Amino acid sequence: MIPLIVIEGPTAVGKSALALDLALELQTELISADSRQVYRYLDIGTAKPSADEQSKIRHHLIDIIEPGQSYNAGSFAKDALDCARSIYDQGKIPIVCGGTGLYIRAMLTGLFPAIEINPQIRRDIDARMETEPLSEIYSELVQCDPVFAAQISCNDKQRIQRGLEVYISTGKPISQHWQEQESTSPYKPFKILVTDERANLYAKINNRVQQMLDKGLLQEIEFLLQQGYTSDDPGMKTMGYKEFIPYLLGDSSLEECQSDVCQHTRNYAKRQFTWYKKCDFDLTLNANEVSLSLVLDKINRSW
């Protein structure tokens, strides 16, 4: 089995700094588990590691597709396995770091288990998707499977429908099926969660959005628009990009767009907290008390 260090945590919590320090100490390489950092040209708004950081430690699965292309958890699981094997074959322990919990779950335990759906239930939900507000159907999913709902967009029709189909057909949420699924994982992971008090994290999020603007986020988005990308492209639906497009097109004020980014990112962090409550970790650290020596000691004791 491949030993693996996995570092997770909500957006803006500081997990990337720990991952970089740990990679430098262990002289290994990092695998990004961020569904947005896969896109080329989306640098500032996705908080990609800087050129200096990437020169110190090799980062995998960053800048691998164009903003107009799609990428999913299945693709990530396959690509991450290839990266992990390559790193391990060099005598190094791979480190996975990111906040996209669905990607990490797909990597470690596989994607959704095969579940047979009653055709009539599917037809009934199809009909509801055509006639009822998506927000109401998503709210229903939140009630029956908050863990799964926390990790998908409230506008993701396909996954919302899938979540309800599974719950109604089996009487159990997808998240429970995940827990019961037998893993054929090739990994032996040591899982670390970096967390923080919500008030502290929300303040960090607000500060980060302002810092991104100061670094030139608007110019980055403008460049993407000039290249012909639009809000319909998968990469341009990224938080921090989609909200500022109306401002650049003259349809909204900068203050309104910035407020939307902050709110949407805080909402995302809240969903991440819900996701992590249902996950098991070998070590949980408060962002203000991260100790590299403690992490190394815990990892060594575990293995």
Tab-separated table of C-alpha atoms in Angstrom, residues 110-245:
chain	number	residue	atom	x	y	z
A	110	GLY	CA	-13.748	5.323	-4.823
A	111	LEU	CA	-16.777	7.050	-6.246
A	112	PHE	CA	-20.427	6.411	-5.581
A	113	PRO	CA	-21.245	2.739	-5.028
A	114	ALA	CA	-23.452	1.153	-7.684
A	115	ILE	CA	-27.034	1.622	-6.513
A	116	GLU	CA	-30.073	0.473	-8.438
A	117	ILE	CA	-32.687	3.194	-8.738
A	118	ASN	CA	-36.389	2.431	-9.097
A	119	PRO	CA	-37.343	3.739	-12.596
A	120	GLN	CA	-40.602	5.232	-11.322
A	121	ILE	CA	-38.759	7.174	-8.622
A	122	ARG	CA	-36.432	8.543	-11.286
A	123	ARG	CA	-39.357	9.585	-13.462
A	124	ASP	CA	-41.069	11.260	-10.507
A	125	ILE	CA	-37.950	13.255	-9.647
A	126	ASP	CA	-37.416	14.115	-13.330
A	127	ALA	CA	-40.900	15.620	-13.359
A	128	ARG	CA	-40.237	17.575	-10.168
A	129	MET	CA	-37.004	18.963	-11.584
A	130	GLU	CA	-38.999	20.380	-14.472
A	131	THR	CA	-41.786	21.946	-12.433
A	132	GLU	CA	-40.458	22.841	-8.958
A	133	PRO	CA	-37.870	25.459	-7.981
A	134	LEU	CA	-34.429	23.867	-7.767
A	135	SER	CA	-33.829	25.669	-4.466
A	136	GLU	CA	-36.730	23.788	-2.852
A	137	ILE	CA	-35.510	20.424	-4.127
A	138	TYR	CA	-31.992	21.193	-2.899
A	139	SER	CA	-33.421	22.093	0.524
A	140	GLU	CA	-35.066	18.680	0.607
A	141	LEU	CA	-31.692	17.062	-0.101
A	142	VAL	CA	-30.122	19.095	2.708
A	143	GLN	CA	-32.676	17.631	5.089
A	144	CYS	CA	-32.196	13.985	4.080
A	145	ASP	CA	-28.451	14.045	3.342
A	146	PRO	CA	-26.705	17.171	4.695
A	147	VAL	CA	-23.251	15.626	4.248
A	148	PHE	CA	-23.666	15.050	0.518
A	149	ALA	CA	-25.520	18.335	0.026
A	150	ALA	CA	-22.663	20.201	1.694
A	151	GLN	CA	-20.221	19.100	-0.972
A	152	ILE	CA	-22.220	19.975	-4.083
A	153	SER	CA	-23.527	23.196	-5.548
A	154	CYS	CA	-27.117	24.189	-4.885
A	155	ASN	CA	-27.364	24.571	-8.689
A	156	ASP	CA	-26.010	21.112	-9.543
A	157	LYS	CA	-29.172	19.517	-10.912
A	158	GLN	CA	-27.574	16.180	-11.749
A	159	ARG	CA	-26.112	15.543	-8.287
A	160	ILE	CA	-29.158	16.895	-6.458
A	161	GLN	CA	-31.317	14.462	-8.400
A	162	ARG	CA	-28.857	11.622	-7.753
A	163	GLY	CA	-28.890	12.308	-4.014
A	164	LEU	CA	-32.671	12.224	-3.825
A	165	GLU	CA	-32.947	9.151	-6.052
A	166	VAL	CA	-30.610	7.186	-3.812
A	167	TYR	CA	-32.282	8.314	-0.593
A	168	ILE	CA	-35.834	7.614	-1.772
A	169	SER	CA	-34.908	4.307	-3.435
A	170	THR	CA	-32.865	2.863	-0.564
A	171	GLY	CA	-33.994	4.758	2.513
A	172	LYS	CA	-30.348	5.700	3.156
A	173	PRO	CA	-28.390	8.781	2.058
A	174	ILE	CA	-25.461	8.511	-0.350
A	175	SER	CA	-23.141	9.566	2.467
A	176	GLN	CA	-24.163	6.485	4.458
A	177	HIS	CA	-23.622	4.238	1.455
A	178	TRP	CA	-20.113	5.705	1.240
A	179	GLN	CA	-19.431	4.803	4.852
A	180	GLU	CA	-20.609	1.252	4.294
A	181	GLN	CA	-18.753	0.769	1.038
A	182	GLU	CA	-15.857	-1.620	1.264
A	183	SER	CA	-12.699	0.142	0.274
A	184	THR	CA	-10.229	-1.337	-2.162
A	185	SER	CA	-7.990	1.671	-1.693
A	186	PRO	CA	-4.306	1.233	-2.519
A	187	TYR	CA	-3.441	3.831	0.119
A	188	LYS	CA	-2.543	3.840	3.772
A	189	PRO	CA	-3.518	7.422	4.611
A	190	PHE	CA	-2.735	9.578	7.630
A	191	LYS	CA	-5.502	12.183	7.582
A	192	ILE	CA	-5.064	15.638	9.090
A	193	LEU	CA	-7.793	18.243	9.520
A	194	VAL	CA	-6.855	21.888	9.967
A	195	THR	CA	-9.793	23.821	11.377
A	196	ASP	CA	-10.647	27.112	13.076
A	197	GLU	CA	-13.429	28.935	14.872
A	198	ARG	CA	-16.002	30.043	12.336
A	199	ALA	CA	-15.741	33.720	13.251
A	200	ASN	CA	-11.982	33.610	12.754
A	201	LEU	CA	-12.297	31.766	9.469
A	202	TYR	CA	-14.941	34.133	8.124
A	203	ALA	CA	-12.676	37.079	8.924
A	204	LYS	CA	-9.828	35.345	7.080
A	205	ILE	CA	-12.103	34.814	4.083
A	206	ASN	CA	-13.057	38.484	3.944
A	207	ASN	CA	-9.394	39.501	4.202
A	208	ARG	CA	-8.351	37.013	1.542
A	209	VAL	CA	-10.874	38.354	-0.959
A	210	GLN	CA	-9.506	41.867	-0.453
A	211	GLN	CA	-5.938	40.598	-0.804
A	212	MET	CA	-6.864	38.883	-4.068
A	213	LEU	CA	-8.226	42.142	-5.406
A	214	ASP	CA	-5.053	43.918	-4.321
A	215	LYS	CA	-2.975	41.326	-6.172
A	216	GLY	CA	-4.833	41.899	-9.435
A	217	LEU	CA	-7.777	39.488	-9.485
A	218	LEU	CA	-9.897	41.804	-11.632
A	219	GLN	CA	-7.134	42.060	-14.218
A	220	GLU	CA	-6.842	38.270	-14.237
A	221	ILE	CA	-10.578	37.894	-14.892
A	222	GLU	CA	-10.466	40.602	-17.561
A	223	PHE	CA	-7.672	38.719	-19.327
A	224	LEU	CA	-9.785	35.552	-19.316
A	225	LEU	CA	-12.749	37.423	-20.785
A	226	GLN	CA	-10.498	38.884	-23.475
A	227	GLN	CA	-9.402	35.343	-24.352
A	228	GLY	CA	-13.027	34.555	-25.138
A	229	TYR	CA	-13.997	32.706	-21.974
A	230	THR	CA	-17.462	33.433	-20.578
A	231	SER	CA	-19.469	32.695	-17.464
A	232	ASP	CA	-20.668	29.524	-19.198
A	233	ASP	CA	-17.200	27.962	-19.152
A	234	PRO	CA	-16.552	25.510	-16.269
A	235	GLY	CA	-13.496	27.364	-14.994
A	236	MET	CA	-15.276	30.708	-14.999
A	237	LYS	CA	-17.940	29.361	-12.627
A	238	THR	CA	-15.289	29.364	-9.901
A	239	MET	CA	-16.077	31.420	-6.793
A	240	GLY	CA	-14.221	34.675	-6.991
A	241	TYR	CA	-14.467	34.775	-10.769
A	242	LYS	CA	-18.148	34.386	-11.618
A	243	GLU	CA	-19.185	37.073	-9.099
A	244	PHE	CA	-16.905	39.768	-10.535
A	245	ILE	CA	-17.878	39.252	-14.182
